[in-house]
Short mmCIF file of C-alpha atoms in Angstrom, two decimals:
data_model
loop_
_atom_site.label_atom_id
_atom_site.label_comp_id
_atom_site.label_asym_id
_atom_site.label_seq_id
_atom_site.Cartn_x
_atom_site.Cartn_y
_atom_site.Cartn_z
CA MET A 172 13.43 2.68 12.63
CA THR A 173 12.68 -0.45 10.68
CA SER A 174 14.69 -2.44 13.22
CA SER A 175 11.67 -2.30 15.56
CA ILE A 176 9.19 -3.34 12.91
CA GLU A 177 8.13 -7.00 12.82
CA LEU A 178 8.52 -8.41 9.29
CA ILE A 179 7.45 -11.60 7.51
CA GLU A 180 9.09 -12.44 4.18
CA PHE A 181 9.06 -15.08 1.52
CA THR A 182 10.51 -15.31 -2.01
CA THR A 183 8.43 -16.96 -4.79
CA GLY A 184 9.93 -19.79 -6.71
CA GLY A 185 10.75 -22.13 -3.88
CA ASP A 186 14.46 -21.37 -3.67
CA PRO A 187 15.18 -19.23 -0.57
CA ALA A 188 18.76 -18.58 -1.80
CA ALA A 189 17.62 -17.13 -5.19
CA GLN A 190 18.19 -13.44 -5.74
CA PRO A 191 14.81 -11.72 -6.22
CA VAL A 192 14.33 -9.72 -9.48
CA ALA A 193 11.65 -7.57 -7.74
CA SER A 194 10.20 -6.91 -4.23
CA ILE A 195 6.67 -6.18 -3.18
CA VAL A 196 6.20 -4.46 0.16
CA VAL A 197 2.62 -5.10 1.44
CA LEU A 198 1.04 -2.84 4.04
CA HIS A 199 -1.87 -4.19 6.00
CA GLY A 200 -5.02 -2.45 7.24
CA LEU A 201 -6.07 -1.16 10.64
CA GLY A 202 -5.85 -3.79 13.45
CA ALA A 203 -4.37 -6.49 11.26
CA ASP A 204 -0.67 -7.41 10.95
CA GLY A 205 1.87 -8.68 8.46
CA ARG A 206 0.25 -12.08 8.27
CA ASP A 207 -2.97 -10.68 6.86
CA PHE A 208 -2.00 -10.62 3.22
CA VAL A 209 0.33 -13.59 3.02
CA PRO A 210 -2.47 -15.82 1.63
CA VAL A 211 -3.19 -13.19 -1.08
CA ALA A 212 0.52 -13.16 -2.15
CA GLN A 213 0.52 -16.95 -2.09
CA ALA A 214 -2.50 -17.10 -4.38
CA MET A 215 -0.73 -15.20 -7.13
CA ASP A 216 1.50 -16.74 -9.80
CA LEU A 217 4.43 -14.59 -10.61
CA SER A 218 6.66 -17.24 -12.10
CA ALA A 219 6.81 -15.41 -15.48
CA ILE A 220 8.74 -12.66 -13.67
CA GLY A 221 11.19 -14.76 -11.75
CA PRO A 222 11.84 -14.83 -7.94
CA VAL A 223 9.86 -12.05 -6.18
CA ARG A 224 10.39 -11.18 -2.59
CA PHE A 225 7.26 -10.30 -0.62
CA VAL A 226 7.86 -8.19 2.55
CA PHE A 227 4.96 -7.96 5.07
CA PRO A 228 5.72 -5.41 7.84
CA SER A 229 3.46 -5.15 10.86
CA ALA A 230 2.52 -1.64 11.95
CA PRO A 231 3.43 -0.21 15.31
CA VAL A 232 0.95 -0.69 18.17
CA ARG A 233 -0.80 2.58 19.12
CA PRO A 234 -4.00 3.92 20.61
CA VAL A 235 -6.76 4.37 17.96
CA THR A 236 -9.30 7.08 18.66
CA ILE A 237 -12.24 5.65 16.80
CA ASN A 238 -11.86 2.46 18.74
CA GLY A 239 -12.02 4.28 22.12
CA GLY A 240 -8.33 4.57 22.46
CA TYR A 241 -7.79 0.84 22.37
CA GLU A 242 -4.27 -0.10 21.38
CA MET A 243 -3.77 -2.00 18.07
CA ARG A 244 -1.51 -2.11 15.11
CA ALA A 245 -2.11 0.94 13.08
CA TRP A 246 -0.03 2.91 10.71
CA TYR A 247 -1.56 6.20 12.20
CA ASP A 248 -4.44 7.22 14.28
CA ILE A 249 -7.96 7.69 12.96
CA PHE A 250 -10.03 10.31 14.70
CA SER A 251 -13.46 9.76 12.99
CA PHE A 252 -15.17 7.79 10.36
CA GLY A 253 -15.82 9.71 7.14
CA THR A 254 -18.18 9.06 4.31
CA ASP A 255 -18.08 12.24 2.29
CA PRO A 256 -14.79 12.40 0.24
CA ALA A 257 -15.04 16.22 0.09
CA ALA A 258 -15.49 16.65 3.87
CA SER A 259 -12.74 18.22 5.91
CA ARG A 260 -11.31 15.58 8.23
CA GLN A 261 -8.71 15.82 10.95
CA GLU A 262 -5.88 13.64 9.97
CA ASP A 263 -3.02 12.29 12.12
CA GLU A 264 -0.24 13.92 10.18
CA VAL A 265 2.31 13.08 12.74
CA GLY A 266 1.53 9.43 12.62
CA LEU A 267 1.30 9.50 8.83
CA ARG A 268 4.74 11.07 8.51
CA GLU A 269 6.32 8.67 10.97
CA SER A 270 4.95 5.68 8.99
CA GLN A 271 5.91 7.32 5.76
CA ALA A 272 9.52 7.26 7.00
CA ILE A 273 9.20 3.59 7.89
CA VAL A 274 7.93 2.71 4.53
CA GLN A 275 10.72 4.62 2.87
CA GLN A 276 13.29 2.73 4.95
CA LEU A 277 11.70 -0.53 3.92
CA VAL A 278 12.29 0.54 0.24
CA GLU A 279 15.84 1.44 1.01
CA ARG A 280 16.30 -1.91 2.70
CA GLU A 281 15.31 -3.69 -0.47
CA VAL A 282 17.86 -1.58 -2.38
CA GLN A 283 20.56 -2.43 0.05
CA ARG A 284 19.70 -6.13 -0.45
CA GLY A 285 20.16 -5.91 -4.25
CA VAL A 286 16.66 -5.00 -5.63
CA PRO A 287 16.77 -1.57 -7.39
CA ALA A 288 14.06 0.84 -6.33
CA HIS A 289 12.58 0.72 -9.82
CA ARG A 290 11.83 -2.99 -9.19
CA VAL A 291 10.05 -2.34 -5.82
CA VAL A 292 6.35 -2.16 -5.68
CA LEU A 293 4.42 -0.80 -2.73
CA MET A 294 1.09 -2.36 -2.07
CA GLY A 295 -1.46 -1.71 0.64
CA PHE A 296 -5.09 -2.33 1.81
CA SER A 297 -7.26 0.32 3.59
CA GLN A 298 -4.84 2.13 6.01
CA GLY A 299 -2.07 0.30 4.10
CA CYS A 300 -3.41 1.71 0.92
CA ALA A 301 -3.33 5.24 2.32
CA MET A 302 0.30 4.67 3.32
CA THR A 303 1.16 3.27 -0.07
CA LEU A 304 -0.05 6.40 -1.73
CA LEU A 305 1.40 8.76 0.90
CA ALA A 306 4.86 7.28 0.82
CA GLY A 307 4.95 6.08 -2.83
CA LEU A 308 4.08 9.35 -4.43
CA ARG A 309 6.80 11.10 -2.29
CA ALA A 310 9.49 8.51 -2.53
CA PRO A 311 12.70 10.06 -3.82
CA GLN A 312 13.64 7.04 -5.98
CA ARG A 313 11.55 5.85 -8.91
CA LEU A 314 9.47 2.84 -7.87
CA ALA A 315 8.07 0.12 -10.08
CA GLY A 316 4.42 0.83 -9.25
CA LEU A 317 1.83 1.30 -6.52
CA VAL A 318 -1.08 -0.98 -5.59
CA ALA A 319 -3.84 0.86 -3.70
CA LEU A 320 -6.69 -1.41 -2.46
CA SER A 321 -9.83 -0.24 -0.80
CA GLY A 322 -8.35 2.97 0.54
CA TYR A 323 -8.07 6.73 0.03
CA LEU A 324 -5.49 9.53 -0.52
CA PRO A 325 -4.24 10.93 2.87
CA LEU A 326 -3.07 14.50 3.16
CA ALA A 327 -4.54 15.05 -0.27
CA ALA A 328 -4.07 18.83 -0.32
CA THR A 329 -0.28 18.39 -0.07
CA THR A 330 0.11 15.70 -2.80
CA ALA A 331 0.66 17.97 -5.82
CA ALA A 332 3.35 20.01 -4.03
CA GLN A 333 5.08 17.15 -2.28
CA ALA A 334 5.00 14.42 -4.99
CA SER A 335 8.54 13.53 -6.02
CA ASP A 336 9.81 14.14 -9.53
CA ALA A 337 11.15 10.67 -9.58
CA ASN A 338 7.67 9.13 -9.38
CA ARG A 339 5.73 11.47 -11.50
CA GLY A 340 3.90 9.03 -13.80
CA VAL A 341 4.46 5.98 -11.62
CA PRO A 342 1.78 3.27 -12.53
CA VAL A 343 -0.96 2.78 -9.98
CA PHE A 344 -3.37 -0.13 -9.68
CA MET A 345 -6.45 0.94 -7.70
CA ALA A 346 -9.29 -1.35 -6.69
CA HIS A 347 -12.37 -0.84 -4.48
CA GLY A 348 -15.50 -2.76 -3.48
CA ASP A 349 -18.74 -1.13 -4.68
CA ALA A 350 -20.45 -2.10 -1.36
CA ASP A 351 -17.64 -0.95 0.89
CA ASP A 352 -19.09 0.61 4.00
CA ILE A 353 -15.79 1.16 5.81
CA VAL A 354 -13.95 3.21 3.19
CA VAL A 355 -16.91 4.18 0.95
CA PRO A 356 -16.40 3.94 -2.86
CA ALA A 357 -16.61 7.67 -3.24
CA ARG A 358 -13.37 8.03 -1.22
CA GLY A 359 -11.57 5.68 -3.56
CA GLU A 360 -12.96 7.37 -6.56
CA ALA A 361 -11.92 10.81 -5.26
CA ALA A 362 -8.32 9.48 -4.83
CA ARG A 363 -8.47 8.04 -8.36
CA ASP A 364 -9.64 11.28 -9.79
CA ALA A 365 -6.96 13.34 -7.84
CA LEU A 366 -4.16 11.19 -9.14
CA ALA A 367 -5.48 11.14 -12.71
CA ALA A 368 -5.71 14.97 -12.60
CA LEU A 369 -2.03 15.04 -11.64
CA GLY A 370 -1.10 12.84 -14.59
CA TYR A 371 -0.61 9.48 -12.87
CA PRO A 372 -1.61 6.46 -15.00
CA VAL A 373 -4.32 4.80 -12.87
CA ASP A 374 -5.75 1.39 -13.60
CA TRP A 375 -9.03 1.50 -11.69
CA ARG A 376 -11.05 -1.52 -10.81
CA SER A 377 -14.37 -1.87 -9.00
CA TYR A 378 -15.69 -5.19 -7.65
CA SER A 379 -18.96 -6.47 -6.29
CA MET A 380 -17.72 -6.71 -2.60
CA GLY A 381 -17.39 -4.88 0.68
CA HIS A 382 -14.26 -3.90 2.53
CA GLU A 383 -12.33 -7.00 1.50
CA VAL A 384 -10.43 -8.67 -1.26
CA CYS A 385 -11.95 -11.04 -3.87
CA MET A 386 -10.46 -13.67 -6.22
CA GLU A 387 -11.27 -11.66 -9.36
CA GLU A 388 -9.34 -8.73 -7.89
CA ILE A 389 -6.35 -10.93 -7.02
CA ALA A 390 -6.40 -12.31 -10.63
CA ASP A 391 -6.48 -8.90 -12.13
CA LEU A 392 -3.71 -7.68 -9.83
CA ASN A 393 -1.66 -10.77 -10.75
CA ALA A 394 -1.86 -9.92 -14.41
CA TRP A 395 -1.03 -6.26 -13.76
CA LEU A 396 2.06 -7.18 -11.68
CA VAL A 397 3.28 -9.61 -14.35
CA GLN A 398 2.99 -7.01 -17.03
CA LEU A 399 4.49 -4.28 -14.82
CA LEU A 400 7.52 -6.35 -13.80
CA ALA A 401 8.23 -8.28 -16.98
CA VAL A 402 11.92 -8.03 -17.70
#
């Protein structure tokens, strides 16, 4: 399945032949592609860890209902905008499960290339955040950590029953803009509270911004990753 997914990669440290000590798979948001978060990764200093491979997959192109059926890169379809985190929403479970399988295969690809699963971080923004939480909490191998930026918890009612034993207690960095009008802060807070109630250690950060990423957030994430992946 991953053979049909477009990928961008780079390894920190400047030596393309160096064996990475960790991998970070970064999942973009709706309508973007793998290039979207390359500048964010390049802005971080992970030299204290050693060579780190960043993997930036691009989601499949599919019709998106909220955009009038226009085809764009999307990990799954979105049927309606939602503002109430407690509201019942129709979710594209088929699309979510298909992309969950893609993300799991990307993790397994890193393992095959010599990076143990417990040194792989899943990171995502918006739709990519939702995929990070969906796939990461259910991954059969223990992961290093999950980075959930400006998103929410999909298929929330199934999380407790489907979460893997291997990733019980996996560290989660969650960040959200307090002026986000695309994925409102209440949805991120609901995800935070649901994960905390299940016992996951969540490092929650809120920033004065909208549906975006800011330099303060990148700096905080940089410090979290260095601590998480320190050998």
